[in-house]
PDB file of C-alpha atoms in Angstrom:
ATOM      1  CA  MET A  27       2.454 -14.323 -27.462  1.00  0.00           C
ATOM      2  CA  PRO A  28       1.009 -17.808 -28.188  1.00  0.00           C
ATOM      3  CA  CYS A  29       3.143 -20.892 -27.596  1.00  0.00           C
ATOM      4  CA  ALA A  30       4.708 -22.353 -30.721  1.00  0.00           C
ATOM      5  CA  PRO A  31       3.670 -25.955 -31.391  1.00  0.00           C
ATOM      6  CA  ASP A  32       7.237 -27.177 -30.695  1.00  0.00           C
ATOM      7  CA  THR A  33       6.997 -25.630 -27.183  1.00  0.00           C
ATOM      8  CA  LEU A  34       4.294 -28.174 -26.318  1.00  0.00           C
ATOM      9  CA  ALA A  35       5.814 -31.059 -28.292  1.00  0.00           C
ATOM     10  CA  THR A  36       7.813 -32.464 -25.343  1.00  0.00           C
ATOM     11  CA  PRO A  37       5.821 -31.566 -22.229  1.00  0.00           C
ATOM     12  CA  THR A  38       6.903 -33.167 -18.966  1.00  0.00           C
ATOM     13  CA  GLY A  39       4.387 -34.792 -16.724  1.00  0.00           C
ATOM     14  CA  ARG A  40       1.976 -35.680 -19.460  1.00  0.00           C
ATOM     15  CA  ALA A  41       1.384 -38.877 -21.285  1.00  0.00           C
ATOM     16  CA  ASP A  42       0.644 -38.562 -24.967  1.00  0.00           C
ATOM     17  CA  GLY A  43      -3.118 -38.493 -25.237  1.00  0.00           C
ATOM     18  CA  PRO A  44      -5.923 -37.084 -23.156  1.00  0.00           C
ATOM     19  CA  ASP A  45      -4.913 -38.463 -19.796  1.00  0.00           C
ATOM     20  CA  GLY A  46      -2.796 -35.880 -17.944  1.00  0.00           C
ATOM     21  CA  PHE A  47      -2.024 -32.251 -17.608  1.00  0.00           C
ATOM     22  CA  ASP A  48       0.077 -30.450 -20.228  1.00  0.00           C
ATOM     23  CA  TYR A  49       3.047 -29.245 -18.066  1.00  0.00           C
ATOM     24  CA  VAL A  50       6.077 -27.778 -19.868  1.00  0.00           C
ATOM     25  CA  GLY A  51       9.087 -27.857 -17.554  1.00  0.00           C
ATOM     26  CA  GLU A  52       8.919 -27.468 -13.827  1.00  0.00           C
ATOM     27  CA  GLY A  53       5.880 -25.760 -12.261  1.00  0.00           C
ATOM     28  CA  TYR A  54       6.165 -23.637  -9.145  1.00  0.00           C
ATOM     29  CA  ARG A  55       3.440 -22.723  -6.680  1.00  0.00           C
ATOM     30  CA  PRO A  56       3.267 -21.388  -3.129  1.00  0.00           C
ATOM     31  CA  PRO A  57       3.139 -24.015  -0.362  1.00  0.00           C
ATOM     32  CA  SER A  58      -0.430 -22.920   0.461  1.00  0.00           C
ATOM     33  CA  GLU A  59      -1.384 -24.096  -3.062  1.00  0.00           C
ATOM     34  CA  ALA A  60       0.237 -27.517  -2.722  1.00  0.00           C
ATOM     35  CA  HIS A  61      -2.960 -29.619  -2.830  1.00  0.00           C
ATOM     36  CA  ASN A  62      -4.757 -27.644  -5.518  1.00  0.00           C
ATOM     37  CA  ILE A  63      -5.340 -28.218  -9.230  1.00  0.00           C
ATOM     38  CA  LEU A  64      -2.429 -26.682 -11.220  1.00  0.00           C
ATOM     39  CA  ILE A  65      -3.360 -25.414 -14.658  1.00  0.00           C
ATOM     40  CA  GLN A  66      -0.397 -24.177 -16.683  1.00  0.00           C
ATOM     41  CA  ALA A  67      -1.871 -21.367 -18.813  1.00  0.00           C
ATOM     42  CA  THR A  68       1.469 -19.759 -19.625  1.00  0.00           C
ATOM     43  CA  VAL A  69       4.998 -21.025 -20.015  1.00  0.00           C
ATOM     44  CA  GLY A  70       7.885 -19.153 -18.402  1.00  0.00           C
ATOM     45  CA  CYS A  71       7.833 -15.564 -17.178  1.00  0.00           C
ATOM     46  CA  SER A  72       7.028 -12.505 -19.262  1.00  0.00           C
ATOM     47  CA  HIS A  73       9.708 -10.487 -17.448  1.00  0.00           C
ATOM     48  CA  GLY A  74      12.299 -13.249 -17.225  1.00  0.00           C
ATOM     49  CA  VAL A  75      15.417 -11.197 -16.299  1.00  0.00           C
ATOM     50  CA  CYS A  76      15.433 -11.052 -12.510  1.00  0.00           C
ATOM     51  CA  THR A  77      18.893 -11.869 -11.412  1.00  0.00           C
ATOM     52  CA  PHE A  78      17.860 -14.102  -8.512  1.00  0.00           C
ATOM     53  CA  CYS A  79      15.273 -16.286 -10.330  1.00  0.00           C
ATOM     54  CA  SER A  80      16.221 -19.552 -11.996  1.00  0.00           C
ATOM     55  CA  GLY A  81      12.757 -20.931 -11.831  1.00  0.00           C
ATOM     56  CA  HIS A  82      11.986 -20.275 -15.515  1.00  0.00           C
ATOM     57  CA  ALA A  83      15.433 -20.492 -17.071  1.00  0.00           C
ATOM     58  CA  GLY A  84      15.312 -21.792 -20.604  1.00  0.00           C
ATOM     59  CA  LYS A  85      11.566 -21.229 -20.970  1.00  0.00           C
ATOM     60  CA  ARG A  86      10.478 -18.578 -23.451  1.00  0.00           C
ATOM     61  CA  PHE A  87       7.325 -16.874 -22.302  1.00  0.00           C
ATOM     62  CA  CYS A  88       4.190 -17.826 -24.164  1.00  0.00           C
ATOM     63  CA  ILE A  89       0.467 -18.217 -23.632  1.00  0.00           C
ATOM     64  CA  LYS A  90      -1.024 -21.715 -24.136  1.00  0.00           C
ATOM     65  CA  ASP A  91      -3.721 -22.250 -26.676  1.00  0.00           C
ATOM     66  CA  ARG A  92      -7.277 -22.587 -25.428  1.00  0.00           C
ATOM     67  CA  ALA A  93      -7.532 -26.129 -26.859  1.00  0.00           C
ATOM     68  CA  VAL A  94      -4.679 -27.233 -24.562  1.00  0.00           C
ATOM     69  CA  LEU A  95      -6.368 -25.603 -21.578  1.00  0.00           C
ATOM     70  CA  GLU A  96      -9.650 -27.241 -22.489  1.00  0.00           C
ATOM     71  CA  ARG A  97      -7.973 -30.658 -22.341  1.00  0.00           C
ATOM     72  CA  ASP A  98      -6.432 -29.826 -18.975  1.00  0.00           C
ATOM     73  CA  LEU A  99      -9.786 -28.713 -17.606  1.00  0.00           C
ATOM     74  CA  ALA A 100     -11.389 -31.859 -18.955  1.00  0.00           C
ATOM     75  CA  PHE A 101      -8.788 -33.940 -17.118  1.00  0.00           C
ATOM     76  CA  ALA A 102      -9.391 -31.944 -13.894  1.00  0.00           C
ATOM     77  CA  GLU A 103     -13.117 -32.324 -14.298  1.00  0.00           C
ATOM     78  CA  ARG A 104     -12.692 -36.040 -14.398  1.00  0.00           C
ATOM     79  CA  TYR A 105      -9.894 -36.666 -11.885  1.00  0.00           C
ATOM     80  CA  CYS A 106      -9.545 -33.750  -9.540  1.00  0.00           C
ATOM     81  CA  THR A 107     -12.928 -33.562  -7.829  1.00  0.00           C
ATOM     82  CA  ARG A 108     -11.322 -33.534  -4.308  1.00  0.00           C
ATOM     83  CA  GLN A 109      -9.373 -30.332  -4.893  1.00  0.00           C
ATOM     84  CA  ASP A 110     -11.491 -27.184  -4.314  1.00  0.00           C
ATOM     85  CA  ARG A 111      -9.031 -24.552  -5.639  1.00  0.00           C
ATOM     86  CA  VAL A 112      -7.112 -23.941  -8.883  1.00  0.00           C
ATOM     87  CA  PHE A 113      -3.685 -22.382  -9.090  1.00  0.00           C
ATOM     88  CA  VAL A 114      -2.767 -21.030 -12.505  1.00  0.00           C
ATOM     89  CA  ILE A 115       0.871 -21.387 -13.317  1.00  0.00           C
ATOM     90  CA  ASP A 116       3.578 -20.502 -14.794  1.00  0.00           C
ATOM     91  CA  GLY A 117       5.774 -17.518 -13.637  1.00  0.00           C
ATOM     92  CA  ASN A 118       3.319 -14.666 -13.868  1.00  0.00           C
ATOM     93  CA  ALA A 119       0.198 -15.825 -15.612  1.00  0.00           C
ATOM     94  CA  LEU A 120      -1.553 -12.530 -14.882  1.00  0.00           C
ATOM     95  CA  ALA A 121       0.411 -11.268 -17.886  1.00  0.00           C
ATOM     96  CA  MET A 122      -2.187 -13.004 -20.042  1.00  0.00           C
ATOM     97  CA  PRO A 123      -4.649 -10.617 -21.738  1.00  0.00           C
ATOM     98  CA  THR A 124      -7.724 -10.003 -19.657  1.00  0.00           C
ATOM     99  CA  ALA A 125      -9.895 -11.633 -22.373  1.00  0.00           C
ATOM    100  CA  GLN A 126      -7.881 -14.887 -21.997  1.00  0.00           C
ATOM    101  CA  TRP A 127      -8.255 -14.707 -18.225  1.00  0.00           C
ATOM    102  CA  GLU A 128     -12.022 -14.172 -18.530  1.00  0.00           C
ATOM    103  CA  TRP A 129     -12.307 -17.175 -20.830  1.00  0.00           C
ATOM    104  CA  LEU A 130     -10.243 -19.376 -18.458  1.00  0.00           C
ATOM    105  CA  LEU A 131     -12.110 -18.336 -15.319  1.00  0.00           C
ATOM    106  CA  GLU A 132     -15.499 -18.841 -16.983  1.00  0.00           C
ATOM    107  CA  HIS A 133     -14.405 -22.281 -18.150  1.00  0.00           C
ATOM    108  CA  ILE A 134     -13.107 -23.183 -14.695  1.00  0.00           C
ATOM    109  CA  ARG A 135     -16.464 -22.153 -13.211  1.00  0.00           C
ATOM    110  CA  ARG A 136     -18.369 -24.138 -15.796  1.00  0.00           C
ATOM    111  CA  ARG A 137     -16.171 -27.291 -15.870  1.00  0.00           C
ATOM    112  CA  LEU A 138     -15.174 -27.379 -12.181  1.00  0.00           C
ATOM    113  CA  PRO A 139     -18.272 -25.993 -10.325  1.00  0.00           C
ATOM    114  CA  TRP A 140     -16.991 -27.274  -6.969  1.00  0.00           C
ATOM    115  CA  VAL A 141     -13.870 -24.974  -7.159  1.00  0.00           C
ATOM    116  CA  THR A 142     -14.158 -22.193  -4.589  1.00  0.00           C
ATOM    117  CA  GLY A 143     -11.312 -19.946  -5.836  1.00  0.00           C
ATOM    118  CA  VAL A 144      -8.394 -19.389  -8.159  1.00  0.00           C
ATOM    119  CA  GLY A 145      -4.912 -18.087  -7.508  1.00  0.00           C
ATOM    120  CA  SER A 146      -1.870 -17.103  -9.616  1.00  0.00           C
ATOM    121  CA  PHE A 147       1.481 -15.408  -9.571  1.00  0.00           C
ATOM    122  CA  ALA A 148       1.880 -11.875 -10.805  1.00  0.00           C
ATOM    123  CA  THR A 149       4.448  -9.188 -11.040  1.00  0.00           C
ATOM    124  CA  ALA A 150       3.808  -5.613 -10.007  1.00  0.00           C
ATOM    125  CA  MET A 151       4.026  -4.723 -13.690  1.00  0.00           C
ATOM    126  CA  ASP A 152       1.192  -7.235 -14.486  1.00  0.00           C
ATOM    127  CA  VAL A 153      -1.093  -5.780 -11.839  1.00  0.00           C
ATOM    128  CA  ALA A 154      -0.323  -2.150 -12.895  1.00  0.00           C
ATOM    129  CA  ALA A 155      -1.072  -3.001 -16.576  1.00  0.00           C
ATOM    130  CA  LYS A 156      -4.643  -4.071 -15.727  1.00  0.00           C
ATOM    131  CA  SER A 157      -7.278  -1.425 -14.944  1.00  0.00           C
ATOM    132  CA  ASP A 158      -9.192  -1.467 -11.659  1.00  0.00           C
ATOM    133  CA  ALA A 159     -12.217  -2.580 -13.699  1.00  0.00           C
ATOM    134  CA  GLU A 160     -10.308  -5.482 -15.206  1.00  0.00           C
ATOM    135  CA  LEU A 161      -9.015  -6.608 -11.833  1.00  0.00           C
ATOM    136  CA  ALA A 162     -12.499  -6.328 -10.329  1.00  0.00           C
ATOM    137  CA  ARG A 163     -13.909  -8.328 -13.272  1.00  0.00           C
ATOM    138  CA  LEU A 164     -11.343 -11.090 -12.739  1.00  0.00           C
ATOM    139  CA  ARG A 165     -12.115 -11.148  -8.995  1.00  0.00           C
ATOM    140  CA  ASP A 166     -15.810 -11.466  -9.752  1.00  0.00           C
ATOM    141  CA  LEU A 167     -15.021 -14.477 -12.004  1.00  0.00           C
ATOM    142  CA  GLY A 168     -13.107 -16.202  -9.175  1.00  0.00           C
ATOM    143  CA  LEU A 169      -9.469 -14.968  -9.202  1.00  0.00           C
ATOM    144  CA  ASP A 170      -9.268 -14.379  -5.479  1.00  0.00           C
ATOM    145  CA  ARG A 171      -5.478 -14.678  -4.744  1.00  0.00           C
ATOM    146  CA  ILE A 172      -2.566 -13.113  -6.468  1.00  0.00           C
ATOM    147  CA  TYR A 173       0.940 -13.868  -5.182  1.00  0.00           C
ATOM    148  CA  MET A 174       3.497 -11.162  -5.835  1.00  0.00           C
ATOM    149  CA  GLY A 175       7.206 -11.208  -5.007  1.00  0.00           C
ATOM    150  CA  VAL A 176       7.786  -7.884  -3.245  1.00  0.00           C
ATOM    151  CA  ASP A 177      11.534  -8.386  -2.986  1.00  0.00           C
ATOM    152  CA  SER A 178      12.448  -4.956  -1.678  1.00  0.00           C
ATOM    153  CA  GLY A 179      11.256  -1.349  -1.293  1.00  0.00           C
ATOM    154  CA  LEU A 180      14.722  -0.001  -2.048  1.00  0.00           C
ATOM    155  CA  ALA A 181      15.127   1.393  -5.531  1.00  0.00           C
ATOM    156  CA  SER A 182      18.808   0.446  -5.650  1.00  0.00           C
ATOM    157  CA  VAL A 183      18.066  -3.231  -4.811  1.00  0.00           C
ATOM    158  CA  LEU A 184      15.195  -3.378  -7.358  1.00  0.00           C
ATOM    159  CA  ARG A 185      17.532  -2.081 -10.052  1.00  0.00           C
ATOM    160  CA  ARG A 186      20.304  -4.500  -9.014  1.00  0.00           C
ATOM    161  CA  VAL A 187      18.028  -7.525  -9.209  1.00  0.00           C
ATOM    162  CA  ARG A 188      16.440  -6.220 -12.405  1.00  0.00           C
ATOM    163  CA  LYS A 189      12.904  -6.401 -11.128  1.00  0.00           C
ATOM    164  CA  GLY A 190      11.657  -3.911 -13.700  1.00  0.00           C
ATOM    165  CA  ILE A 191       9.814  -1.703 -11.111  1.00  0.00           C
ATOM    166  CA  ASP A 192      10.504   1.038  -8.650  1.00  0.00           C
ATOM    167  CA  PRO A 193       9.170   1.542  -5.122  1.00  0.00           C
ATOM    168  CA  GLU A 194       6.565   4.142  -6.319  1.00  0.00           C
TER     169      GLU A 194
END
């Protein structure tokens, strides 16, 4: 689902114009990704109903337009030459269609050739929705870290927190 224009009309962390990343709301990343380039390819979380997560409250899940991502990559190309990794946010960006991921990873490689790898959040549902061939293709294009919240192996806990998966 593409982001509606009004979703991007009041981004935080971006000055109007070409100088800054287009961040909508708060962005979250693992501590190990603290010094990396953050590209917000999606807004919110496609699952969005886990009882314990408030990180994406008030954000309706959507996928940012390629033109917005191009501007962010141009900014990174100019100002982020010391960071050697990219972390793709928001909640579970792996929910993007594989074709969008391929486009993004190819553009990261072309625009930011010094970048050595790309990471992102994912849910178990996102990983299961992609074929082994799709995951291998994304890995070949540079997606080398996927962070998943494995909150429990107990079916009763997973149901209670509304994770949307079971231990199997």
